[in-house]
């Protein structure tokens, strides 16, 4: 690429934690003016590599190179001083300070008598935003900023420290399409200014859109570094998982049975209006639409978390009381929420306890919960869902995102539901585990479960759904059969360009 050395590199780095070898002889080069992807399944070693670049971990073997010269980072502060910054998917800002104060924390310009020079503070922040090509109010409190805006603040903070290497760890996981586009514009601006960017994402289409090269890890080992435009998505998947995936969307063909879930003219003022649909036994119905269309809100209302103002929810012919999750559970509805960490799991609880949370009464032997029964049931579900773990007594927080999702599924499937509502089933999950979750959903539908799947992943919608319900601005805009569902028909309905009557 250039006669000059890469800004930052790893050379034959290995790192172990006890008997676990997280990285084995891994090399990576990050060049100025390039966006470089890091790909791999959960557990491939990406997080350890990032922490090594960021000074959190020191390699057991090998070298970190800065401008071609060996360097030792004794902590994150050393890496920051060397111009390395990490932008996480969920930034941590001081909520009660302004945007400008967050960016220049500890480095605020001073006026006479040591007072903070507010005018200079605003001017410097505005200059940083101008450099990034974004418009944010420097005086706005950080509290209430969207995740996307928080990331921009973190990027501006990094640039204010003269960062030359930006590591973006799953930055788009919680962003809308427009927010992703803005982040990519900012990333390309930094690329044009000579920064080196390392981009980590499970969304393969993003890697192909914005990255020039991609380095792949598998089981802690370096697999390859290749030009993105010389690869197909299938090529990259094969390098990540070490095998050919039979299919990412292993949809079983089923004959739907009787209607299990009926939603009739459901309305919540200002959120969604006159939403009606049915889900039959043995079918997967996708609820698609843009962020803010009201999909998750409908799911929460059906499950009774949120009240609705009009309409009805019926399961197996039985009308449910609105605003009662207990009634929904008793009727056979299970809800796997979008935010599994905040709403689906007790992160500092054990794997076995999380799986048993919905069935505590049946785990009791007398006045106390039987640990043996709890563990035996958890072990059974772990086998059925191919859960990867060390000990069932470990906290669920140590698991990968995909395995955390399996724990949430086990928790709800243990209730033997007739309707499974699953919101963003594979968000933040690596491609291999994504295929496993899809296989599981297909098998459950094949066993007669009615599945309502909310997803922003359009290939997932098209690959897994028997029917696609599309919402636009709080209303059901279209119902599209599987054989008519394409990216064009779904997006046309999602953006309000067309409207089909729901059957």
Tab-separated table of C-alpha atoms in Angstrom:
chain	number	residue	atom	x	y	z
A	1	UNK	CA	0.000	0.000	0.000
A	2	UNK	CA	2.768	2.421	0.924
A	3	UNK	CA	6.489	2.570	1.628
A	4	UNK	CA	5.682	3.857	5.111
A	5	UNK	CA	4.889	1.184	7.710
A	6	UNK	CA	1.351	0.615	8.981
A	7	UNK	CA	0.321	2.950	11.797
A	8	UNK	CA	-0.462	0.052	14.140
A	9	UNK	CA	0.237	-3.657	13.789
A	10	UNK	CA	0.317	-6.947	15.649
A	11	UNK	CA	3.092	-9.378	14.796
A	12	UNK	CA	2.646	-13.052	15.740
A	13	UNK	CA	0.782	-12.201	18.942
A	14	UNK	CA	-0.402	-14.904	21.341
A	15	UNK	CA	-2.431	-14.434	24.526
A	16	UNK	CA	-3.699	-17.022	27.004
A	17	UNK	CA	-5.945	-16.826	30.051
A	18	UNK	CA	-5.097	-19.867	32.120
A	19	UNK	CA	-5.524	-22.884	29.870
A	20	UNK	CA	-7.588	-20.931	27.336
A	21	UNK	CA	-5.541	-19.688	24.380
A	22	UNK	CA	-7.475	-16.628	23.232
A	23	UNK	CA	-5.004	-15.610	20.502
A	24	UNK	CA	-2.460	-17.837	18.774
A	25	UNK	CA	0.155	-16.336	16.463
A	26	UNK	CA	-2.101	-13.542	15.167
A	27	UNK	CA	-0.865	-10.755	12.906
A	28	UNK	CA	-2.697	-7.629	11.748
A	29	UNK	CA	-1.735	-4.422	9.947
A	30	UNK	CA	-3.733	-1.178	10.130
A	31	UNK	CA	-2.754	1.395	7.509
A	32	UNK	CA	-3.570	5.079	7.413
A	33	UNK	CA	-6.370	5.942	5.018
A	34	UNK	CA	-7.972	2.502	5.212
A	35	UNK	CA	-11.057	0.982	6.823
A	36	UNK	CA	-10.124	-2.587	7.727
A	37	UNK	CA	-12.658	-5.194	8.870
A	38	UNK	CA	-12.093	-7.776	11.598
A	39	UNK	CA	-14.344	-10.796	11.106
A	40	UNK	CA	-14.959	-13.936	13.116
A	41	UNK	CA	-17.569	-15.742	15.146
A	42	UNK	CA	-18.100	-15.018	18.831
A	43	UNK	CA	-15.181	-16.613	20.640
A	44	UNK	CA	-12.849	-16.191	17.660
A	45	UNK	CA	-10.603	-13.804	19.603
A	46	UNK	CA	-11.798	-10.435	18.284
A	47	UNK	CA	-12.366	-8.913	21.735
A	48	UNK	CA	-8.957	-10.060	22.987
A	49	UNK	CA	-7.310	-8.615	19.883
A	50	UNK	CA	-9.080	-5.285	20.377
A	51	UNK	CA	-8.082	-5.164	24.047
A	52	UNK	CA	-4.485	-5.918	23.073
A	53	UNK	CA	-4.455	-3.027	20.606
A	54	UNK	CA	-6.103	-0.799	23.226
A	55	UNK	CA	-3.565	-1.600	25.956
A	56	UNK	CA	-5.953	-3.540	28.193
A	57	UNK	CA	-4.066	-6.820	27.620
A	58	UNK	CA	-0.346	-7.322	27.055
A	59	UNK	CA	0.617	-10.112	24.658
A	60	UNK	CA	2.321	-13.207	26.048
A	61	UNK	CA	4.244	-13.564	22.798
A	62	UNK	CA	4.713	-11.394	19.739
A	63	UNK	CA	4.810	-7.644	19.367
A	64	UNK	CA	2.635	-4.580	19.047
A	65	UNK	CA	4.161	-2.223	16.478
A	66	UNK	CA	3.533	1.525	16.261
A	67	UNK	CA	4.787	3.129	13.041
A	68	UNK	CA	6.883	0.013	12.491
A	69	UNK	CA	8.598	0.121	15.894
A	70	UNK	CA	7.892	-2.257	18.811
A	71	UNK	CA	5.904	-0.657	21.611
A	72	UNK	CA	4.602	-1.825	24.983
A	73	UNK	CA	1.264	-0.527	26.208
A	74	UNK	CA	1.144	-0.851	29.991
A	75	UNK	CA	-2.474	0.240	30.073
A	76	UNK	CA	-5.215	1.961	28.053
A	77	UNK	CA	-3.650	5.341	28.842
A	78	UNK	CA	-0.499	4.395	26.947
A	79	UNK	CA	-2.550	3.339	23.926
A	80	UNK	CA	-4.531	6.593	24.005
A	81	UNK	CA	-1.323	8.628	24.139
A	82	UNK	CA	-0.113	6.653	21.125
A	83	UNK	CA	-3.254	7.674	19.229
A	84	UNK	CA	-5.381	4.532	19.605
A	85	UNK	CA	-9.078	4.927	20.473
A	86	UNK	CA	-11.901	2.396	20.806
A	87	UNK	CA	-15.502	3.337	19.970
A	88	UNK	CA	-17.892	0.862	21.573
A	89	UNK	CA	-21.467	0.160	20.477
A	90	UNK	CA	-22.810	1.614	23.743
A	91	UNK	CA	-20.645	4.598	24.747
A	92	UNK	CA	-20.410	5.756	28.354
A	93	UNK	CA	-20.726	9.518	28.646
A	94	UNK	CA	-21.315	11.708	31.688
A	95	UNK	CA	-25.066	12.326	31.268
A	96	UNK	CA	-25.285	15.601	33.176
A	97	UNK	CA	-22.375	17.262	31.393
A	98	UNK	CA	-22.665	18.960	28.035
A	99	UNK	CA	-21.494	17.412	24.797
A	100	UNK	CA	-18.520	19.794	24.757
A	101	UNK	CA	-17.589	19.003	28.362
A	102	UNK	CA	-17.671	15.281	27.629
A	103	UNK	CA	-15.404	15.684	24.617
A	104	UNK	CA	-12.781	17.842	26.339
A	105	UNK	CA	-13.069	16.397	29.847
A	106	UNK	CA	-9.878	17.221	31.782
A	107	UNK	CA	-8.578	19.334	28.890
A	108	UNK	CA	-11.016	22.254	28.937
A	109	UNK	CA	-9.563	25.572	27.731
A	110	UNK	CA	-9.023	27.989	30.599
A	111	UNK	CA	-9.579	31.706	30.957
A	112	UNK	CA	-8.223	33.991	33.647
A	113	UNK	CA	-8.036	32.699	37.219
A	114	UNK	CA	-8.291	29.129	35.968
A	115	UNK	CA	-11.936	29.359	34.979
A	116	UNK	CA	-13.205	27.227	32.102
A	117	UNK	CA	-13.394	29.300	28.930
A	118	UNK	CA	-16.908	28.362	27.777
A	119	UNK	CA	-16.650	30.218	24.492
A	120	UNK	CA	-13.390	28.465	23.580
A	121	UNK	CA	-14.867	25.144	24.718
A	122	UNK	CA	-17.817	25.546	22.359
A	123	UNK	CA	-15.605	26.758	19.520
A	124	UNK	CA	-13.216	23.810	19.783
A	125	UNK	CA	-16.115	21.340	19.880
A	126	UNK	CA	-17.759	22.999	16.884
A	127	UNK	CA	-14.448	22.757	15.010
A	128	UNK	CA	-14.285	19.021	15.724
A	129	UNK	CA	-17.853	18.498	14.511
A	130	UNK	CA	-17.096	20.514	11.381
A	131	UNK	CA	-14.097	18.269	10.735
A	132	UNK	CA	-16.376	15.229	11.038
A	133	UNK	CA	-19.087	16.814	8.911
A	134	UNK	CA	-21.831	16.512	11.543
A	135	UNK	CA	-24.158	18.964	13.261
A	136	UNK	CA	-24.517	18.577	17.036
A	137	UNK	CA	-25.127	21.247	19.669
A	138	UNK	CA	-21.992	21.496	21.879
A	139	UNK	CA	-24.084	22.853	24.771
A	140	UNK	CA	-26.632	20.037	24.773
A	141	UNK	CA	-26.499	17.720	27.817
A	142	UNK	CA	-25.364	14.190	26.969
A	143	UNK	CA	-28.439	12.813	28.707
A	144	UNK	CA	-31.020	11.905	26.097
A	145	UNK	CA	-28.613	11.657	23.170
A	146	UNK	CA	-29.287	8.747	20.849
A	147	UNK	CA	-26.728	5.938	20.711
A	148	UNK	CA	-25.715	7.237	17.284
A	149	UNK	CA	-25.070	10.754	18.600
A	150	UNK	CA	-23.187	9.357	21.607
A	151	UNK	CA	-20.886	7.519	19.209
A	152	UNK	CA	-20.246	10.736	17.287
A	153	UNK	CA	-19.327	12.411	20.592
A	154	UNK	CA	-16.905	9.562	21.358
A	155	UNK	CA	-15.349	9.874	17.897
A	156	UNK	CA	-14.956	13.632	18.368
A	157	UNK	CA	-13.345	12.975	21.759
A	158	UNK	CA	-10.880	10.574	20.118
A	159	UNK	CA	-10.036	13.071	17.377
A	160	UNK	CA	-9.536	15.792	19.982
A	161	UNK	CA	-6.815	13.557	21.473
A	162	UNK	CA	-5.164	13.270	18.043
A	163	UNK	CA	-6.217	9.652	17.581
A	164	UNK	CA	-4.794	8.099	14.432
A	165	UNK	CA	-6.338	4.651	14.913
A	166	UNK	CA	-10.055	4.221	15.632
A	167	UNK	CA	-11.355	0.783	16.542
A	168	UNK	CA	-15.126	0.516	16.066
A	169	UNK	CA	-16.524	-2.474	17.957
A	170	UNK	CA	-20.006	-3.387	16.666
A	171	UNK	CA	-20.836	0.309	16.221
A	172	UNK	CA	-23.992	-0.229	14.155
A	173	UNK	CA	-25.723	-2.865	16.316
A	174	UNK	CA	-28.242	-0.418	17.801
A	175	UNK	CA	-28.467	2.090	14.934
A	176	UNK	CA	-31.185	2.751	12.377
A	177	UNK	CA	-30.458	2.741	8.661
A	178	UNK	CA	-30.061	6.522	8.490
A	179	UNK	CA	-27.787	6.504	11.550
A	180	UNK	CA	-25.606	3.797	9.995
A	181	UNK	CA	-25.332	5.877	6.820
A	182	UNK	CA	-24.195	8.906	8.834
A	183	UNK	CA	-21.639	6.832	10.757
A	184	UNK	CA	-20.263	5.503	7.471
A	185	UNK	CA	-19.998	9.047	6.103
A	186	UNK	CA	-18.019	10.104	9.189
A	187	UNK	CA	-15.834	6.993	8.874
A	188	UNK	CA	-15.024	7.772	5.251
A	189	UNK	CA	-14.200	11.359	6.223
A	190	UNK	CA	-11.689	10.089	8.788
A	191	UNK	CA	-10.313	7.643	6.232
A	192	UNK	CA	-9.760	10.520	3.788
A	193	UNK	CA	-7.950	12.419	6.563
A	194	UNK	CA	-5.450	9.570	6.956
A	195	UNK	CA	-6.804	7.724	9.972
A	196	UNK	CA	-6.703	3.942	10.209
A	197	UNK	CA	-10.049	2.401	11.148
A	198	UNK	CA	-10.677	-1.144	12.365
A	199	UNK	CA	-14.334	-2.059	11.851
A	200	UNK	CA	-15.930	-5.016	13.650
A	201	UNK	CA	-19.428	-6.117	12.667
A	202	UNK	CA	-21.516	-9.270	12.387
A	203	UNK	CA	-23.374	-7.621	9.496
A	204	UNK	CA	-21.500	-8.891	6.477
A	205	UNK	CA	-23.181	-6.446	4.112
A	206	UNK	CA	-21.615	-3.569	6.086
A	207	UNK	CA	-18.139	-5.064	5.733
A	208	UNK	CA	-18.616	-5.249	1.978
A	209	UNK	CA	-19.970	-1.698	1.845
A	210	UNK	CA	-17.325	0.209	3.758
A	211	UNK	CA	-14.148	-1.869	4.188
A	212	UNK	CA	-11.173	-2.304	1.859
A	213	UNK	CA	-9.590	-5.368	3.474
A	214	UNK	CA	-10.793	-7.947	5.979
A	215	UNK	CA	-8.825	-10.035	8.460
A	216	UNK	CA	-10.554	-13.192	9.672
A	217	UNK	CA	-9.978	-14.992	12.978
A	218	UNK	CA	-11.225	-18.444	13.933
A	219	UNK	CA	-10.778	-20.099	17.329
A	220	UNK	CA	-8.123	-17.539	18.259
A	221	UNK	CA	-6.058	-18.161	15.129
A	222	UNK	CA	-5.276	-15.930	12.176
A	223	UNK	CA	-6.978	-17.266	9.042
A	224	UNK	CA	-6.494	-14.668	6.319
A	225	UNK	CA	-6.292	-11.033	5.258
A	226	UNK	CA	-7.901	-10.364	1.883
A	227	UNK	CA	-9.265	-7.607	-0.293
A	228	UNK	CA	-12.994	-7.336	0.297
A	229	UNK	CA	-13.811	-6.885	-3.372
A	230	UNK	CA	-12.178	-10.256	-4.125
A	231	UNK	CA	-14.585	-12.099	-1.796
A	232	UNK	CA	-18.229	-13.087	-1.770
A	233	UNK	CA	-20.328	-13.275	1.381
A	234	UNK	CA	-20.173	-17.073	1.158
A	235	UNK	CA	-16.366	-16.922	0.956
A	236	UNK	CA	-16.186	-14.821	4.109
A	237	UNK	CA	-18.627	-17.045	5.995
A	238	UNK	CA	-16.583	-20.119	5.064
A	239	UNK	CA	-13.418	-18.507	6.436
A	240	UNK	CA	-15.177	-17.496	9.647
A	241	UNK	CA	-16.767	-20.840	10.488
A	242	UNK	CA	-14.294	-23.190	8.819
A	243	UNK	CA	-16.983	-25.054	6.963
A	244	UNK	CA	-19.638	-24.506	4.350
A	245	UNK	CA	-22.932	-23.511	5.917
A	246	UNK	CA	-25.670	-25.641	4.402
A	247	UNK	CA	-27.744	-22.501	4.496
A	248	UNK	CA	-28.014	-19.485	6.715
A	249	UNK	CA	-31.794	-19.742	6.491
A	250	UNK	CA	-32.692	-23.455	6.909
A	251	UNK	CA	-36.431	-22.963	6.462
A	252	UNK	CA	-38.542	-26.114	6.721
A	253	UNK	CA	-41.616	-26.216	4.545
A	254	UNK	CA	-44.673	-26.735	6.746
A	255	UNK	CA	-48.423	-26.769	6.308
A	256	UNK	CA	-49.867	-24.205	8.721
A	257	UNK	CA	-52.541	-25.452	11.081
A	258	UNK	CA	-55.296	-23.673	12.960
A	259	UNK	CA	-55.088	-19.996	13.857
A	260	UNK	CA	-53.488	-19.670	17.287
A	261	UNK	CA	-52.967	-15.913	17.718
A	262	UNK	CA	-55.457	-13.300	16.521
A	263	UNK	CA	-54.817	-9.576	16.888
A	264	UNK	CA	-57.876	-7.473	16.045
A	265	UNK	CA	-57.778	-3.699	15.406
A	266	UNK	CA	-55.203	-3.131	18.128
A	267	UNK	CA	-54.657	0.574	18.811
A	268	UNK	CA	-52.507	2.566	21.194
A	269	UNK	CA	-52.916	6.287	20.729
A	270	UNK	CA	-49.872	7.903	19.176
A	271	UNK	CA	-48.016	4.598	18.788
A	272	UNK	CA	-49.925	2.198	16.507
A	273	UNK	CA	-53.391	2.154	14.978
A	274	UNK	CA	-55.875	-0.509	13.867
A	275	UNK	CA	-53.367	-3.381	13.656
A	276	UNK	CA	-54.910	-6.751	12.752
A	277	UNK	CA	-53.273	-10.066	11.864
A	278	UNK	CA	-53.271	-13.791	12.590
A	279	UNK	CA	-50.534	-16.341	13.220
A	280	UNK	CA	-51.253	-20.028	12.667
A	281	UNK	CA	-49.675	-23.093	14.195
A	282	UNK	CA	-46.558	-24.146	12.307
A	283	UNK	CA	-45.808	-20.865	10.559
A	284	UNK	CA	-43.290	-18.088	11.001
A	285	UNK	CA	-44.785	-14.652	10.433
A	286	UNK	CA	-42.327	-11.765	10.188
A	287	UNK	CA	-43.209	-8.275	11.372
A	288	UNK	CA	-41.011	-5.956	9.302
A	289	UNK	CA	-40.656	-2.208	8.950
A	290	UNK	CA	-38.313	0.668	9.611
A	291	UNK	CA	-37.138	1.648	13.087
A	292	UNK	CA	-39.957	3.568	14.769
A	293	UNK	CA	-42.722	1.893	12.765
A	294	UNK	CA	-44.218	0.405	15.944
A	295	UNK	CA	-43.286	-3.273	15.585
A	296	UNK	CA	-41.809	-3.834	19.047
A	297	UNK	CA	-44.584	-1.771	20.604
A	298	UNK	CA	-47.208	-4.062	19.056
A	299	UNK	CA	-45.352	-7.102	20.402
A	300	UNK	CA	-45.201	-5.602	23.902
A	301	UNK	CA	-48.925	-4.844	23.784
A	302	UNK	CA	-49.793	-8.370	22.612
A	303	UNK	CA	-47.782	-9.801	25.511
A	304	UNK	CA	-49.408	-7.420	27.981
A	305	UNK	CA	-46.373	-5.367	28.946
A	306	UNK	CA	-47.978	-2.205	27.575
A	307	UNK	CA	-51.686	-1.429	27.638
A	308	UNK	CA	-53.632	-0.647	24.481
A	309	UNK	CA	-56.596	1.665	24.025
A	310	UNK	CA	-58.706	-0.438	21.665
A	311	UNK	CA	-58.793	-3.811	19.977
A	312	UNK	CA	-58.372	-7.370	21.168
A	313	UNK	CA	-55.800	-10.163	21.461
A	314	UNK	CA	-57.085	-13.727	21.263
A	315	UNK	CA	-55.120	-16.948	21.795
A	316	UNK	CA	-56.766	-20.245	20.946
A	317	UNK	CA	-60.162	-18.544	20.952
A	318	UNK	CA	-59.612	-17.006	24.391
A	319	UNK	CA	-59.609	-13.210	24.629
A	320	UNK	CA	-56.850	-11.887	26.859
A	321	UNK	CA	-56.998	-9.129	29.418
A	322	UNK	CA	-54.937	-6.192	28.183
A	323	UNK	CA	-51.889	-5.118	30.146
A	324	UNK	CA	-51.307	-8.482	31.826
A	325	UNK	CA	-48.170	-10.510	30.992
A	326	UNK	CA	-49.415	-13.118	33.457
A	327	UNK	CA	-52.571	-13.602	31.397
A	328	UNK	CA	-50.504	-13.817	28.216
A	329	UNK	CA	-48.194	-16.436	29.713
A	330	UNK	CA	-51.125	-18.444	31.039
A	331	UNK	CA	-52.632	-18.418	27.546
A	332	UNK	CA	-49.397	-19.777	26.072
A	333	UNK	CA	-47.557	-16.701	24.764
A	334	UNK	CA	-43.796	-16.332	25.222
A	335	UNK	CA	-41.842	-13.156	24.434
A	336	UNK	CA	-38.108	-13.054	23.721
A	337	UNK	CA	-37.383	-9.307	23.893
A	338	UNK	CA	-35.129	-7.251	21.653
A	339	UNK	CA	-32.742	-6.252	24.457
A	340	UNK	CA	-31.805	-9.616	25.923
A	341	UNK	CA	-29.267	-8.151	28.361
A	342	UNK	CA	-31.616	-5.605	29.943
A	343	UNK	CA	-35.000	-7.299	29.550
A	344	UNK	CA	-34.374	-10.993	28.934
A	345	UNK	CA	-31.683	-11.995	31.411
A	346	UNK	CA	-30.418	-11.433	34.932
A	347	UNK	CA	-26.836	-10.836	33.861
A	348	UNK	CA	-25.214	-11.609	37.211
A	349	UNK	CA	-27.432	-14.672	37.723
A	350	UNK	CA	-26.338	-18.187	36.843
A	351	UNK	CA	-27.160	-19.881	33.549
A	352	UNK	CA	-29.313	-22.469	35.321
A	353	UNK	CA	-31.236	-19.879	37.346
A	354	UNK	CA	-31.948	-17.759	34.254
A	355	UNK	CA	-33.319	-20.780	32.400
A	356	UNK	CA	-35.561	-21.632	35.341
A	357	UNK	CA	-36.939	-18.140	36.019
A	358	UNK	CA	-40.266	-18.749	34.268
A	359	UNK	CA	-40.818	-22.064	36.070
A	360	UNK	CA	-39.788	-21.352	39.654
A	361	UNK	CA	-42.979	-22.802	41.143
A	362	UNK	CA	-42.377	-26.174	39.487
A	363	UNK	CA	-38.784	-26.220	40.753
A	364	UNK	CA	-39.845	-26.044	44.383
A	365	UNK	CA	-39.579	-28.995	46.673
A	366	UNK	CA	-41.359	-27.791	49.747
A	367	UNK	CA	-40.535	-24.170	50.582
A	368	UNK	CA	-37.240	-24.062	48.675
A	369	UNK	CA	-36.090	-24.429	45.084
A	370	UNK	CA	-34.453	-27.771	44.379
A	371	UNK	CA	-31.020	-27.035	42.956
A	372	UNK	CA	-30.867	-30.536	41.490
A	373	UNK	CA	-34.150	-30.168	39.604
A	374	UNK	CA	-33.125	-26.691	38.456
A	375	UNK	CA	-29.765	-27.936	37.193
A	376	UNK	CA	-31.181	-31.058	35.539
A	377	UNK	CA	-33.760	-29.024	33.611
A	378	UNK	CA	-31.172	-26.452	32.602
A	379	UNK	CA	-28.821	-29.212	31.432
A	380	UNK	CA	-31.622	-30.717	29.342
A	381	UNK	CA	-32.309	-27.394	27.618
A	382	UNK	CA	-28.593	-26.769	27.152
A	383	UNK	CA	-28.358	-30.034	25.213
A	384	UNK	CA	-31.491	-29.355	23.175
A	385	UNK	CA	-30.354	-25.876	22.148
A	386	UNK	CA	-26.653	-26.799	21.769
A	387	UNK	CA	-25.642	-24.230	24.379
A	388	UNK	CA	-21.888	-23.680	24.728
A	389	UNK	CA	-20.807	-23.084	28.342
A	390	UNK	CA	-18.262	-24.189	30.958
A	391	UNK	CA	-20.515	-24.644	34.011
A	392	UNK	CA	-24.243	-24.089	34.445
A	393	UNK	CA	-23.400	-22.273	37.673
A	394	UNK	CA	-21.443	-19.626	35.727
A	395	UNK	CA	-23.076	-16.225	35.381
A	396	UNK	CA	-24.896	-15.761	32.100
A	397	UNK	CA	-22.831	-12.627	31.492
A	398	UNK	CA	-19.766	-14.702	30.551
A	399	UNK	CA	-21.555	-16.247	27.560
A	400	UNK	CA	-21.348	-14.983	23.991
A	401	UNK	CA	-24.304	-13.056	22.594
A	402	UNK	CA	-25.545	-16.081	20.687
A	403	UNK	CA	-25.451	-18.316	23.731
A	404	UNK	CA	-27.170	-15.655	25.835
A	405	UNK	CA	-29.961	-15.659	23.252
A	406	UNK	CA	-30.225	-19.432	23.596
A	407	UNK	CA	-30.614	-19.047	27.377
A	408	UNK	CA	-33.499	-16.603	26.850
A	409	UNK	CA	-35.078	-19.044	24.393
A	410	UNK	CA	-34.653	-21.924	26.837
A	411	UNK	CA	-36.275	-19.864	29.594
A	412	UNK	CA	-39.373	-19.269	27.497
A	413	UNK	CA	-39.562	-22.569	25.647
A	414	UNK	CA	-39.630	-24.332	29.010
A	415	UNK	CA	-43.111	-22.830	29.492
A	416	UNK	CA	-44.270	-24.931	26.497
A	417	UNK	CA	-45.857	-21.973	24.690
A	418	UNK	CA	-48.172	-22.165	21.715
A	419	UNK	CA	-47.050	-18.718	20.479
A	420	UNK	CA	-43.460	-17.477	20.445
A	421	UNK	CA	-42.899	-13.757	19.862
A	422	UNK	CA	-39.215	-13.130	19.221
A	423	UNK	CA	-37.894	-9.598	18.705
A	424	UNK	CA	-34.657	-9.236	16.685
A	425	UNK	CA	-33.687	-12.909	17.165
A	426	UNK	CA	-30.139	-12.649	15.810
A	427	UNK	CA	-29.060	-9.069	16.545
A	428	UNK	CA	-25.412	-9.022	17.615
A	429	UNK	CA	-24.953	-12.741	16.953
A	430	UNK	CA	-22.189	-14.197	14.790
A	431	UNK	CA	-23.037	-15.862	11.508
A	432	UNK	CA	-22.572	-19.455	12.670
A	433	UNK	CA	-24.821	-19.033	15.707
A	434	UNK	CA	-27.277	-17.081	13.572
A	435	UNK	CA	-27.737	-20.176	11.408
A	436	UNK	CA	-28.321	-22.245	14.572
A	437	UNK	CA	-31.029	-19.852	15.798
A	438	UNK	CA	-32.699	-19.950	12.383
A	439	UNK	CA	-32.593	-23.751	12.397
A	440	UNK	CA	-34.154	-23.791	15.858
A	441	UNK	CA	-36.978	-21.434	14.863
A	442	UNK	CA	-37.672	-23.533	11.784
A	443	UNK	CA	-37.750	-26.733	13.852
A	444	UNK	CA	-40.084	-25.160	16.415
A	445	UNK	CA	-42.469	-24.088	13.675
A	446	UNK	CA	-42.247	-27.593	12.231
A	447	UNK	CA	-43.375	-28.908	15.620
A	448	UNK	CA	-46.475	-26.716	15.490
A	449	UNK	CA	-45.357	-23.569	17.309
A	450	UNK	CA	-46.775	-20.273	16.017
A	451	UNK	CA	-43.853	-17.848	15.636
A	452	UNK	CA	-44.113	-14.059	15.322
A	453	UNK	CA	-40.650	-12.752	14.426
A	454	UNK	CA	-39.831	-9.037	14.548
A	455	UNK	CA	-36.681	-8.361	12.541
A	456	UNK	CA	-34.817	-5.452	10.959
A	457	UNK	CA	-32.617	-7.915	9.054
A	458	UNK	CA	-34.270	-8.029	5.639
A	459	UNK	CA	-32.462	-11.185	4.411
A	460	UNK	CA	-33.593	-12.881	7.635
A	461	UNK	CA	-37.182	-11.815	7.007
A	462	UNK	CA	-37.111	-13.074	3.430
A	463	UNK	CA	-35.290	-16.270	4.320
A	464	UNK	CA	-37.375	-17.385	7.298
A	465	UNK	CA	-40.918	-16.019	7.015
A	466	UNK	CA	-43.971	-17.777	5.588
A	467	UNK	CA	-45.676	-14.382	5.492
A	468	UNK	CA	-44.360	-10.867	5.940
A	469	UNK	CA	-46.390	-8.194	7.723
A	470	UNK	CA	-44.981	-4.736	7.053
A	471	UNK	CA	-45.612	-1.751	9.320
A	472	UNK	CA	-45.303	1.890	8.349
A	473	UNK	CA	-45.801	4.748	10.815
A	474	UNK	CA	-47.793	2.669	13.284
A	475	UNK	CA	-50.070	0.982	10.766
A	476	UNK	CA	-50.004	-2.365	9.029
A	477	UNK	CA	-49.100	-1.403	5.469
A	478	UNK	CA	-48.933	-4.798	3.770
A	479	UNK	CA	-49.182	-8.550	4.165
A	480	UNK	CA	-46.932	-10.296	1.648
A	481	UNK	CA	-46.870	-14.073	1.003
A	482	UNK	CA	-43.469	-15.765	1.013
A	483	UNK	CA	-43.372	-16.267	-2.746
A	484	UNK	CA	-44.042	-12.563	-3.372
A	485	UNK	CA	-41.734	-11.165	-0.694
A	486	UNK	CA	-38.649	-9.444	-2.090
A	487	UNK	CA	-36.427	-6.640	-0.864
A	488	UNK	CA	-38.286	-4.318	-3.225
A	489	UNK	CA	-41.834	-5.253	-2.121
A	490	UNK	CA	-40.993	-5.157	1.584
A	491	UNK	CA	-39.105	-1.855	1.427
A	492	UNK	CA	-41.792	-0.260	-0.729
A	493	UNK	CA	-44.367	-1.038	1.954
A	494	UNK	CA	-42.019	-0.070	4.801
A	495	UNK	CA	-41.444	3.363	3.280
A	496	UNK	CA	-45.109	3.978	2.501
A	497	UNK	CA	-44.786	3.701	-1.262
A	498	UNK	CA	-47.457	1.026	-1.491
A	499	UNK	CA	-50.145	-0.418	0.713
A	500	UNK	CA	-51.693	-3.875	0.442
A	501	UNK	CA	-54.747	-4.985	2.345
A	502	UNK	CA	-53.870	-7.377	5.151
A	503	UNK	CA	-55.729	-10.615	4.703
